[in-house]
Coordinates of C-alpha atoms and ligand atoms in Angstrom, one line a residue:
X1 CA 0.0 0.0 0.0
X2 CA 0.9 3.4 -0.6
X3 CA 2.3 5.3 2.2
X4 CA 1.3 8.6 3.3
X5 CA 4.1 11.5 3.4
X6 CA 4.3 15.4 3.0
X7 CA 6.9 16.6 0.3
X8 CA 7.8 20.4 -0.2
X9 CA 8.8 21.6 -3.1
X10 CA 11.6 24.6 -2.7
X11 CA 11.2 26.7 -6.0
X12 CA 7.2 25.4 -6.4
X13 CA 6.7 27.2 -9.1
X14 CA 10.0 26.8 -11.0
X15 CA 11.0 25.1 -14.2
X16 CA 11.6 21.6 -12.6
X17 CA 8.5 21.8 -10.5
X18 CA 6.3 22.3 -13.3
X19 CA 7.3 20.2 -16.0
X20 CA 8.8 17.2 -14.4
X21 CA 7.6 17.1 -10.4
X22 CA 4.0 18.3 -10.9
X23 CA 3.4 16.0 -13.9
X24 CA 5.0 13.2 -12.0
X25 CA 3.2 13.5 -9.0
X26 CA 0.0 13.8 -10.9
X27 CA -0.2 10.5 -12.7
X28 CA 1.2 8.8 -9.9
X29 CA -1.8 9.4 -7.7
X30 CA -4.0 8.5 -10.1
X31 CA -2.2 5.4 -10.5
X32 CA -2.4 4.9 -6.8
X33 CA 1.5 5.2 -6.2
X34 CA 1.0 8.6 -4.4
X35 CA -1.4 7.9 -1.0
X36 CA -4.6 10.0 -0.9
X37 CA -4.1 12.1 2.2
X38 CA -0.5 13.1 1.7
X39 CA 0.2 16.8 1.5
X40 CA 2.3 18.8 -1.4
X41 CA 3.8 22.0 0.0
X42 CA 4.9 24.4 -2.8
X43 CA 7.0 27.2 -2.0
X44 CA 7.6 30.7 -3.8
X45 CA 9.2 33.4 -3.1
X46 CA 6.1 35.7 -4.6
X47 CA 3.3 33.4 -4.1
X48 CA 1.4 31.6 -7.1
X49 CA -1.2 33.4 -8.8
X50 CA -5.0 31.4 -8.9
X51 CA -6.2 28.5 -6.9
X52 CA -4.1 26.3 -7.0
X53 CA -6.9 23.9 -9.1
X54 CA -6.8 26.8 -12.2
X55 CA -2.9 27.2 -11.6
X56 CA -2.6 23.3 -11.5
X57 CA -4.6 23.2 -14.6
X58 CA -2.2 25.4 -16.5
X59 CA 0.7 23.4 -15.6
X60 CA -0.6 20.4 -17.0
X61 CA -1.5 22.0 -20.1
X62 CA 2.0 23.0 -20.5
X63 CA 3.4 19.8 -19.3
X64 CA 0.7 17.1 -20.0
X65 CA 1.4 14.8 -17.5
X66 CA 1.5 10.7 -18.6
X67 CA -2.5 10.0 -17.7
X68 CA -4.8 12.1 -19.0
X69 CA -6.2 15.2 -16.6
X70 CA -9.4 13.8 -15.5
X71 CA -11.7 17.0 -13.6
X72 CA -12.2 14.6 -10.7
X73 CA -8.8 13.5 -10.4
X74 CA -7.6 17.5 -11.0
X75 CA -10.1 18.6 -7.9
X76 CA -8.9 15.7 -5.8
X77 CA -5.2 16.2 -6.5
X78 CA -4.9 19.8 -5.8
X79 CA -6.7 19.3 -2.5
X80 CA -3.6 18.0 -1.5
X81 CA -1.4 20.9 -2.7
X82 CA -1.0 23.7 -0.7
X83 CA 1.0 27.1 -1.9
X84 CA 3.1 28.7 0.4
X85 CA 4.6 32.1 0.0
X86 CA 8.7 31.8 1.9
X87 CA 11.6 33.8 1.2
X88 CA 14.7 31.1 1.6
X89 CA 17.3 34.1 2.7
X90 CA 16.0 34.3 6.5
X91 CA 13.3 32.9 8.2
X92 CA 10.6 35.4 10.2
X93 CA 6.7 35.3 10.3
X94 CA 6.3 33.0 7.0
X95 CA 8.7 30.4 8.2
X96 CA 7.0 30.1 11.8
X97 CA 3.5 29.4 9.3
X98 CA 5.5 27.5 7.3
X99 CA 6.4 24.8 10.4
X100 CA 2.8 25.2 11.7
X101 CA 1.0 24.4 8.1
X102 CA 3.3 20.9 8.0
X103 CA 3.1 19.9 11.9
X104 CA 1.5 16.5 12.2
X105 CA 1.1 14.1 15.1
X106 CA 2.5 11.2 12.9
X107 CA 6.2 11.5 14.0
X108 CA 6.9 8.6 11.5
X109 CA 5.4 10.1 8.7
X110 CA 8.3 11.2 5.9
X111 CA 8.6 14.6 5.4
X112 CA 10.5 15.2 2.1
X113 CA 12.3 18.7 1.2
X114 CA 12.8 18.7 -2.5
X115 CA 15.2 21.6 -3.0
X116 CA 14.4 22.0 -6.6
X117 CA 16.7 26.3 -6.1
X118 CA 19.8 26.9 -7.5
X119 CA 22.5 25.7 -5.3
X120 CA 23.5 29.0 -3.8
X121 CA 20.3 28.5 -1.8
X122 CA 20.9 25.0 -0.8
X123 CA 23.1 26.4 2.3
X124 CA 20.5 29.2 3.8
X125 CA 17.2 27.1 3.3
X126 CA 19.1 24.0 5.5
X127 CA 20.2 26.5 7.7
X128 CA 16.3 27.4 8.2
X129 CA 15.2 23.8 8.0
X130 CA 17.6 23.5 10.8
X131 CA 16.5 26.9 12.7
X132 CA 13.0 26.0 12.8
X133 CA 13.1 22.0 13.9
X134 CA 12.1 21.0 10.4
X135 CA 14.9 18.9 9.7
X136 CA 14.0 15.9 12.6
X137 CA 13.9 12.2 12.0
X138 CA 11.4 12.0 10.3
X139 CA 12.9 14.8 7.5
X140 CA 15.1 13.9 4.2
X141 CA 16.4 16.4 1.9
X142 CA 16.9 15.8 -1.6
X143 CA 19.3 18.0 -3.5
X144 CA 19.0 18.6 -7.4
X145 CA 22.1 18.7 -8.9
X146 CA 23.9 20.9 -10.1
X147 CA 25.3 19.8 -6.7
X148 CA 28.2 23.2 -7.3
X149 CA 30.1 23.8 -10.0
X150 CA 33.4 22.3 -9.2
X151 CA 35.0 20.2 -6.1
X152 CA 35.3 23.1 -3.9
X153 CA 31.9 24.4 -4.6
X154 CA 30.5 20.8 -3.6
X155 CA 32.3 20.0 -1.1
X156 CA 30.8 23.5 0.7
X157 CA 27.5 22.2 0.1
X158 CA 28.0 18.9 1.3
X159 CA 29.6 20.1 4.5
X160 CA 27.1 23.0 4.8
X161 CA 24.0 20.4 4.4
X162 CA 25.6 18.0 6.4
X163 CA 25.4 20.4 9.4
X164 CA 21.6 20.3 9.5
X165 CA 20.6 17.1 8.1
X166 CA 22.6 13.4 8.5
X167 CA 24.3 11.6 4.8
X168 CA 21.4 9.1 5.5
X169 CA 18.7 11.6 5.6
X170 CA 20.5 13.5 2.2
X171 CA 19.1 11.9 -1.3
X172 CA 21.1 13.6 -4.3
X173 CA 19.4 13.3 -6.9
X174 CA 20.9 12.2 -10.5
X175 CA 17.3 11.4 -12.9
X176 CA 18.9 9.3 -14.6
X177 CA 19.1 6.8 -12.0
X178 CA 15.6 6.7 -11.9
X179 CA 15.0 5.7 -15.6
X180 CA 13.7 2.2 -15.9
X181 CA 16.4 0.7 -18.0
X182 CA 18.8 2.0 -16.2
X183 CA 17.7 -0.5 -13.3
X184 CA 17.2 -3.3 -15.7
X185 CA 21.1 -2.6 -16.6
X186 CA 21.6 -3.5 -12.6
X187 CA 19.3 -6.6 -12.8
X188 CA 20.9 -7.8 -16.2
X189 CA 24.3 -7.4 -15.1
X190 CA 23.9 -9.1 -11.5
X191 CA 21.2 -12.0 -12.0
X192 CA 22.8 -13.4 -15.5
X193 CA 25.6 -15.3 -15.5
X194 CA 25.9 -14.7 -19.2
X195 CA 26.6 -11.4 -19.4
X196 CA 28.6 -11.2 -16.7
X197 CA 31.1 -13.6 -17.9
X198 CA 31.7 -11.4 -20.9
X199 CA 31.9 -8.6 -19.3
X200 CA 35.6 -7.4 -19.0
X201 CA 38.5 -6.3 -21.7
X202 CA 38.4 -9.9 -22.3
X203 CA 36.1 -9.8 -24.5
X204 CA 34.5 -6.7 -24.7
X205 CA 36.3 -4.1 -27.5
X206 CA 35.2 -0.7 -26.0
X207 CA 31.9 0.9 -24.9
X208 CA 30.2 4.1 -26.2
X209 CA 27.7 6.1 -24.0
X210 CA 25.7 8.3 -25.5
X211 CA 23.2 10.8 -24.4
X212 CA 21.7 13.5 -27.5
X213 CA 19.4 16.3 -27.5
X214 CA 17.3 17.8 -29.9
X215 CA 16.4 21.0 -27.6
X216 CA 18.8 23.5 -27.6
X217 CA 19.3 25.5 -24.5
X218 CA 16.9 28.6 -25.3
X219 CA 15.0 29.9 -22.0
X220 CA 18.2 28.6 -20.4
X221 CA 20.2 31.3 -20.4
X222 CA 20.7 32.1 -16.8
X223 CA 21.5 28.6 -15.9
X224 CA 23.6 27.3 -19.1
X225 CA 25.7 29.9 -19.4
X226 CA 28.9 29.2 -18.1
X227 CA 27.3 26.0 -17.2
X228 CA 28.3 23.8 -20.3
X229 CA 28.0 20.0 -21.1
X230 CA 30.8 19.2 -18.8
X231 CA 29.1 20.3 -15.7
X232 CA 25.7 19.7 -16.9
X233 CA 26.1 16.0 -18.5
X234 CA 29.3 14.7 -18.2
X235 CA 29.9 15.1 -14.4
X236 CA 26.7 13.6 -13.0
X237 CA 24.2 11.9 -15.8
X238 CA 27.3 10.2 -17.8
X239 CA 29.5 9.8 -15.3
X240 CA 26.8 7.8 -13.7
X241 CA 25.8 5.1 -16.0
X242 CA 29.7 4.9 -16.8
X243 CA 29.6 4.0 -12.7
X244 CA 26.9 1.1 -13.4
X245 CA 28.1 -0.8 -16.8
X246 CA 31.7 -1.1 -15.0
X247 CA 30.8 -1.4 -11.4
X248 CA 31.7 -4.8 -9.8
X249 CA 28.7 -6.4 -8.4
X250 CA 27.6 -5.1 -5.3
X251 CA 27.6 -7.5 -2.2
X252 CA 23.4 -6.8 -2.1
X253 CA 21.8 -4.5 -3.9
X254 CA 21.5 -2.1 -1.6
X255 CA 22.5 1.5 -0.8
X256 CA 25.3 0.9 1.0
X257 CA 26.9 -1.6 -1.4
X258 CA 26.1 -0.1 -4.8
X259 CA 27.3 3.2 -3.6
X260 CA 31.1 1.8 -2.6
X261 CA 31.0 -0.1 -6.0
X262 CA 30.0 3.4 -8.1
X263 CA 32.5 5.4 -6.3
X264 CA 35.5 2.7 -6.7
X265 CA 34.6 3.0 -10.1
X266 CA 35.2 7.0 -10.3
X267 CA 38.2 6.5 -7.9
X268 CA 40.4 4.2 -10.5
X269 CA 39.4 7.0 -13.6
X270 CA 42.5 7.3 -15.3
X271 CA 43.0 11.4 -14.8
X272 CA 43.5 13.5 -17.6
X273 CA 46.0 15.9 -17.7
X274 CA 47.7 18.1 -20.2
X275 CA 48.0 17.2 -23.7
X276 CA 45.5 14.3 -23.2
X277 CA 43.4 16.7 -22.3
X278 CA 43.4 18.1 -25.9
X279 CA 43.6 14.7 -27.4
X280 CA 40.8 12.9 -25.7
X281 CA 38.2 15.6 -24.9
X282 CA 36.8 17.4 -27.8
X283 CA 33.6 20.7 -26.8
X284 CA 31.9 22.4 -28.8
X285 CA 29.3 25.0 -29.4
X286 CA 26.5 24.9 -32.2
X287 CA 26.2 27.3 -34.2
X288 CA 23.2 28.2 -37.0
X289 CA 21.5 25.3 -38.7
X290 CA 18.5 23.1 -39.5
X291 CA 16.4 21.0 -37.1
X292 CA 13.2 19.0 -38.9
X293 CA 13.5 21.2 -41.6
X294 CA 13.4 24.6 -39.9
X295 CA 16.0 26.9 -39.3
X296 CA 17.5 26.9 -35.3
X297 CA 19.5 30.1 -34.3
X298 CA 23.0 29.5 -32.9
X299 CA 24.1 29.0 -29.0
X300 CA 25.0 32.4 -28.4
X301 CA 21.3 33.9 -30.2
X302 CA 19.6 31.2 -27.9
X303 CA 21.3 32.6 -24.9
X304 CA 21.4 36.4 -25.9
X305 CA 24.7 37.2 -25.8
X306 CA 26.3 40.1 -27.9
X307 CA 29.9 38.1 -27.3
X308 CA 30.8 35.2 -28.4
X309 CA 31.0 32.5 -25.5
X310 CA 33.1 29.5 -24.6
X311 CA 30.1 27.5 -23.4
X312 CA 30.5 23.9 -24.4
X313 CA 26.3 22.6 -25.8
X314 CA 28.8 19.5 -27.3
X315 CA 31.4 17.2 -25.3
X316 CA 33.1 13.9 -26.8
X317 CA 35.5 12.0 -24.3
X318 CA 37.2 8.9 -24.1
X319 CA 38.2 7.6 -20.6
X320 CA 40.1 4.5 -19.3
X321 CA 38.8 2.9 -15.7
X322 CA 42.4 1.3 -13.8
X323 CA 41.4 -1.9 -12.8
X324 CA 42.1 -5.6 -13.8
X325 CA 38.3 -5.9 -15.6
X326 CA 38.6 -2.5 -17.6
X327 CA 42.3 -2.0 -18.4
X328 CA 42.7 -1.0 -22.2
X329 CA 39.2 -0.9 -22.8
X330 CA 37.9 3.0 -23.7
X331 CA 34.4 4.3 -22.6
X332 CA 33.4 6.9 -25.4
X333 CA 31.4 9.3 -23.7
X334 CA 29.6 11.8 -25.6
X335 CA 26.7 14.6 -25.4
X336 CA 25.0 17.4 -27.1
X337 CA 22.4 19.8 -27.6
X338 CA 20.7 20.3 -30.8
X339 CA 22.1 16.7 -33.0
X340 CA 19.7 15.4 -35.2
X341 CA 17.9 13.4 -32.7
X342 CA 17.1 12.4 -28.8
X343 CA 18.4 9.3 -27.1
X344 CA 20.6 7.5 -24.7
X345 CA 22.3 5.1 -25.3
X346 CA 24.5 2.5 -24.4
X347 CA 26.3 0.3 -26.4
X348 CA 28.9 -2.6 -25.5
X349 CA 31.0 -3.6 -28.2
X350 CA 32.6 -6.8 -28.2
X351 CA 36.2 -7.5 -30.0
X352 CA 35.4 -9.4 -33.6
X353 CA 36.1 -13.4 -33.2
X354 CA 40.0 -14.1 -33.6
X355 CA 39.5 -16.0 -36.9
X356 CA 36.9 -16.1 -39.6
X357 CA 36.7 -19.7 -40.7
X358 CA 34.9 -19.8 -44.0
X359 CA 36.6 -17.3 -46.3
X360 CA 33.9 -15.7 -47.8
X361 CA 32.6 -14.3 -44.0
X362 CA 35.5 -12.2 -43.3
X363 CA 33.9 -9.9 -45.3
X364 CA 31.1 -7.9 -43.3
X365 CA 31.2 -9.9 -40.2
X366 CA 30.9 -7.3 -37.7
X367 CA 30.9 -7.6 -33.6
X368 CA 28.9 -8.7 -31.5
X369 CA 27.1 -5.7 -30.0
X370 CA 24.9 -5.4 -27.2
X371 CA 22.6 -1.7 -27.1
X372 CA 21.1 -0.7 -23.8
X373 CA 18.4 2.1 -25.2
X374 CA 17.3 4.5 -22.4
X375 CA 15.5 6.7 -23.7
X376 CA 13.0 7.3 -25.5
X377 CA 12.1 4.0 -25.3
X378 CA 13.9 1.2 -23.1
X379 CA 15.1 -1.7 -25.1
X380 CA 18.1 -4.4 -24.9
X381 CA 18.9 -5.8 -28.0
X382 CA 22.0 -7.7 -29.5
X383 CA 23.7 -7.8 -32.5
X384 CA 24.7 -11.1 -33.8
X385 CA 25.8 -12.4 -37.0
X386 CA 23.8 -15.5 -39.0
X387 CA 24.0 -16.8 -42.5
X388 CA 22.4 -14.9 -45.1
X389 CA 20.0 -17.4 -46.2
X390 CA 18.5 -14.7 -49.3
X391 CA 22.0 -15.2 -50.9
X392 CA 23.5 -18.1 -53.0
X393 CA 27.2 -17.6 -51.8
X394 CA 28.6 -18.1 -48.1
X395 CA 27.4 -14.8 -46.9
X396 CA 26.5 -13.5 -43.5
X397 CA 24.2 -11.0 -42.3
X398 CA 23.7 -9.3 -38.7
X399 CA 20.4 -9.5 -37.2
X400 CA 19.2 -8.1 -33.7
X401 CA 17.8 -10.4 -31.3
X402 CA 15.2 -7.7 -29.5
X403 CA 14.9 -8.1 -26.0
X404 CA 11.5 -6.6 -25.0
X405 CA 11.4 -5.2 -21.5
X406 CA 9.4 -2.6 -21.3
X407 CA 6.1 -4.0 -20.1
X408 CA 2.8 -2.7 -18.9
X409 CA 3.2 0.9 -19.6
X410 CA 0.9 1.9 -16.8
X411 CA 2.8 -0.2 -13.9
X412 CA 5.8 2.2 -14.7
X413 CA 6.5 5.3 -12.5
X414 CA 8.7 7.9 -14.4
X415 CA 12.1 8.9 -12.6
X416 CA 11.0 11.9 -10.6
X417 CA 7.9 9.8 -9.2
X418 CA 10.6 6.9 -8.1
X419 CA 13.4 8.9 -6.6
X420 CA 10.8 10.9 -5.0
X421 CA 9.0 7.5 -3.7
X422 CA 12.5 6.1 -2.9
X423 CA 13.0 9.2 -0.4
X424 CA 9.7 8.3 1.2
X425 CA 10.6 4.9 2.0
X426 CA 14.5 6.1 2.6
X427 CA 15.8 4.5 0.1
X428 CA 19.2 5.7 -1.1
X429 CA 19.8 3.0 -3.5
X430 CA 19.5 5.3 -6.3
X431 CA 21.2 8.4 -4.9
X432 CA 24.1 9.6 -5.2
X433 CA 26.8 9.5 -2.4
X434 CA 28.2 12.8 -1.4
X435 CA 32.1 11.3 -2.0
X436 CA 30.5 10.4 -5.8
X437 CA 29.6 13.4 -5.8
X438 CA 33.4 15.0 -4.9
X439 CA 35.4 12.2 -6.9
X440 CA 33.3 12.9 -10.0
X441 CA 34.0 16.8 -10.2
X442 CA 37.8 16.1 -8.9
X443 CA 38.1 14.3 -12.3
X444 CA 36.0 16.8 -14.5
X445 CA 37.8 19.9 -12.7
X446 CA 40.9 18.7 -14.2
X447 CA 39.2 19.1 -17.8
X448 CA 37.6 22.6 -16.9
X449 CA 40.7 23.8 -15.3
X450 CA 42.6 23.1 -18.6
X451 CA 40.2 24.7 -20.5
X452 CA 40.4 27.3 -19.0
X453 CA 44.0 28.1 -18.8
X454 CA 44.4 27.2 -22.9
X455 CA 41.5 30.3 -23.2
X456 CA 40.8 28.4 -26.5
X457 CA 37.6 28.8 -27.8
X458 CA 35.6 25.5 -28.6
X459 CA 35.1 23.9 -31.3
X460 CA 32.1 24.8 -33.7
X461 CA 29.1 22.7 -35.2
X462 CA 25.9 23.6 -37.2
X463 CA 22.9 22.9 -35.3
X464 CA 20.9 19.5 -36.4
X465 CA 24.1 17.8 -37.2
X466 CA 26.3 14.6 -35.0
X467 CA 28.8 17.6 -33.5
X468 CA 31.8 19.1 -35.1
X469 CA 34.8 16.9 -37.2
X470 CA 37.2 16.1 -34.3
X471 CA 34.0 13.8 -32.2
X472 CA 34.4 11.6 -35.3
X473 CA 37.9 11.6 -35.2
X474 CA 38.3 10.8 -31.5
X475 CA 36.9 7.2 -33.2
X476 CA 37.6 7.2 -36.4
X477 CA 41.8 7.3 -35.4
X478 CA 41.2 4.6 -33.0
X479 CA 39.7 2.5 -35.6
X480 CA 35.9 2.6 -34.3
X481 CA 32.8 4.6 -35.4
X482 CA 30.1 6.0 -33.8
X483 CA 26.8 3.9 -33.4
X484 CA 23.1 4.6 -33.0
X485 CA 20.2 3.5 -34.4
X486 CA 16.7 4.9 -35.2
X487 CA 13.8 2.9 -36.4
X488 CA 16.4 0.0 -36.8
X489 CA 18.3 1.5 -39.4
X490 CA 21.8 2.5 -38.7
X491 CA 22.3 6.3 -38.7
X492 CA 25.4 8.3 -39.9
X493 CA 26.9 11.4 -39.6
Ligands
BG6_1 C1 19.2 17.7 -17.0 C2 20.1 18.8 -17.7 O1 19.9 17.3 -15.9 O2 19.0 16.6 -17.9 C3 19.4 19.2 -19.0 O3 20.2 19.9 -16.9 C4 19.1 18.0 -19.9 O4 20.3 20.1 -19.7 C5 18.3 17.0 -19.1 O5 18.3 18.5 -21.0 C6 18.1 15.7 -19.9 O6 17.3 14.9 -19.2 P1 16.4 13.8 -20.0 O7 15.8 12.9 -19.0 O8 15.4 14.6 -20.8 O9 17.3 13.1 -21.0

């Protein structure tokens, strides 16, 4: 049964709130997931304009949410949403309404703080939390990343929220851990023998990670800038499922043990320094250019500047993990707004067989590959090679063997509605550990830092295309391409 629990939403009326939270919470009470008789808090500094039934409404018109809005279901929902109007800088007459509007006499019942603010708020709202006995045990707090904007900046927060609230009450939240197939990826690594066999430089050639955006960053601006790929993507979302495909399996699958695995894996990161820097790391910026047949301004129109800008919407990487299963294997990362078309994507590439027997199948006999889709849609499938029965000579062709997991669409949550669910029950399996956290910027600051002292600019590419030259190169000089697939058909530059 679904368990009852209050959530407040810091920044209520904010960007994340209404098109991921709201919508999420939405369809998972109606689908029974979220317990009649919990409360929503949503906080603003200015107040929300309307009931908060019309003003409801309107979000979901913007952001339809994954049922249909039902009036019923509308009027029921937004009896459990309550605005509250509370400055996050100091605390005074609102906050003291604030504590009495979420006191309870069920001590056990979760109380979750969603700080969904930029970070430089993080410090002064826990400081409140703190001030006004809202951070007891029966209070979590879950952080949306960015968690800073390098090491230092994190390690502040960290230290600054770990005054007021315990690492077991702190949930940081990465969405991407909430995606279904990224679990599956857990399950299907851990409770099959067969993969797990193969899966180490012994047999696997290299892995690609990919993660690509249509949107470009317009209505950004404030955030993006300065921001980039690297801190947006790299250090958190990629860095992430690079943590689960070469994790060693976890004693139990639980917090505790899938955390030390993840951040063993970010600890043996070969470091980049220098001139590898330049070699193995390739940003960029799009410019001008087509999407679906309509013409997209540049980066720097999106974001208003008059000046050109070193932004990065584009990053291409390729790392080496220092342990016995990885060594000499490269993880291609890569990520970008505005290419040609949105997915993520992970694809394991195994080395070709040793020897082709019959002499004719040397020819087009390609590796084994197995695709973890993401997003849109989760899929497994593998890439095998057969005989080509439609031809009269020895030939072979590669078929895919589709694994079908997504199931009954309605049993599935969305990743907002589970991590948020997950902090009800206290789950940290899917959060991130604050040392995750630190060991992922240490090896990203590296990057930045040399970016920064080169002052070069980055590298350019026209909007609706696969990202500049040199992304293809990083591959292309290690002998490897580039894979993705839409509708089954393999996609180019
Ligand atoms: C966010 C980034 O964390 O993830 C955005 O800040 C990005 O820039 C988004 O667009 C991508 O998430 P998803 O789930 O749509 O792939």
């Amino acid at each position: 049964m679904a368990e009852v629990f209050d959530l407040v939403i810091f920044g209520g009326g904010g960007d994340l709130s209404r098109r991921k939270l709201l919508p999420a919470l939405y369809s998972g009470f109606v689908a029974g997931r979220v317990a009649k008789g919990s409360r929503i808090f949503l906080t603003s500094r200015k107040g929300l304009e309307g009931s908060s039934e019309g003003w409801l409404k309107e979000v979901f018109t913007e952001t339809p949410p994954a049922c249909p809005v039902e009036k019923q279901d509308l009027k029921d929902f937004s009896e459990m949403v309550s605005v509250i109007e509370l400055g996050l800088v100091e605390g005074g007459a609102d906050w003291e309404a604030f504590r009495d509007a979420l006191k309870t006499d069920d001590q056990d019942r979760p109380l979750v703080h969603f700080l969904a603010i930029p970070p430089s708020l993080f410090t002064s709202t826990c400081e409140l939390l703190g001030e006004y006995g809202l951070n007891s045990g029966r209070a979590r707090v879950v952080l949306e990343k960015p968690l800073g904007n390098d090491l230092e900046s994190a390690q502040a927060i960290n230290a600054d929220v770990g005054r007021y609230f315990e690492e077991k009450q702190t949930f940081r939240i990465d969405h991407y851990l909430g995606k279904e197939a990224v679990q599956n990826l857990l399950a299907l690594r851990f409770s099959n023998i067969l993969f797990e066999e193969l899966w180490s430089g012994r047999t696997i050639d290299h892995i690609q990670i990919t993660i690509a955006e249509n949107q470009g960053v317009q209505g950004r601006k404030g955030f993006y800038e300065g921001t980039g790929a690297m801190r947006d993507m790299v250090q958190n979302h990629l860095l992430q499922l690079l943590c689960l495909v070469a994790m060693e399996p976890p004693a139990r699958l639980e917090a505790d043990s899938i955390r030390e695995e993840k951040l063993k894996v970010l600890k043996s990161l070969k470091p980049l320094e220098g001139a590898d820097i330049d070699r193995n790391v390739v940003r960029a910026q799009y410019q001008a250019g087509a999407m679906f047949g309509e013409a997209v301004p540049s980066y720097v129109d999106d974001v208003e500047l008059d000046t050109p800008s070193n932004t990065e919407t584009f990053v291409a990487l390729k790392a080496h993990i220092e342990n016995w299963r990885w060594a000499g294997v490269p993880f291609y990362l890569r990520t970008g707004k505005r290419l040609p078309d949105r997915f993520a994507e992970i694809v394991i590439q195994f080395k070709n067989v040793p020897h082709s027997p019959h002499p004719d199948w040397g020819r087009g006999l390609n590796p084994n590959r197995f695709i973890i889709r993401l997003q849109p849609e989760d899929h497994l499938a593998l890439r095998m090679m057969v005989k080509n029965h439609a031809s009269k000579s020895e030939t072979l062709k590669e078929v895919e063997m589709n694994l079908d997991v997504a199931g009954d669409d309605s049993t599935r949550l969305g990743p907002y509605l589970r991590l948020i669910l997950d902090a009800v029950r206290g789950d940290q399996s899917l959060f991130v550990h604050r040392k995750e956290v630190e060991y992922a910027w240490r090896w990203v600051d590296r990057i930045i830092d040399h970016w920064n002292a080169s002052g070069e600019p980055p590298e350019s590419y026209q909007a609706g295309t696969w990202g500049p030259y040199e992304a293809h190169d990083l591959m292309t000089r290690d002998r490897r391409e580039w894979f993705h697939e839409t509708s089954g058909k393999r996609a180019g530059r």
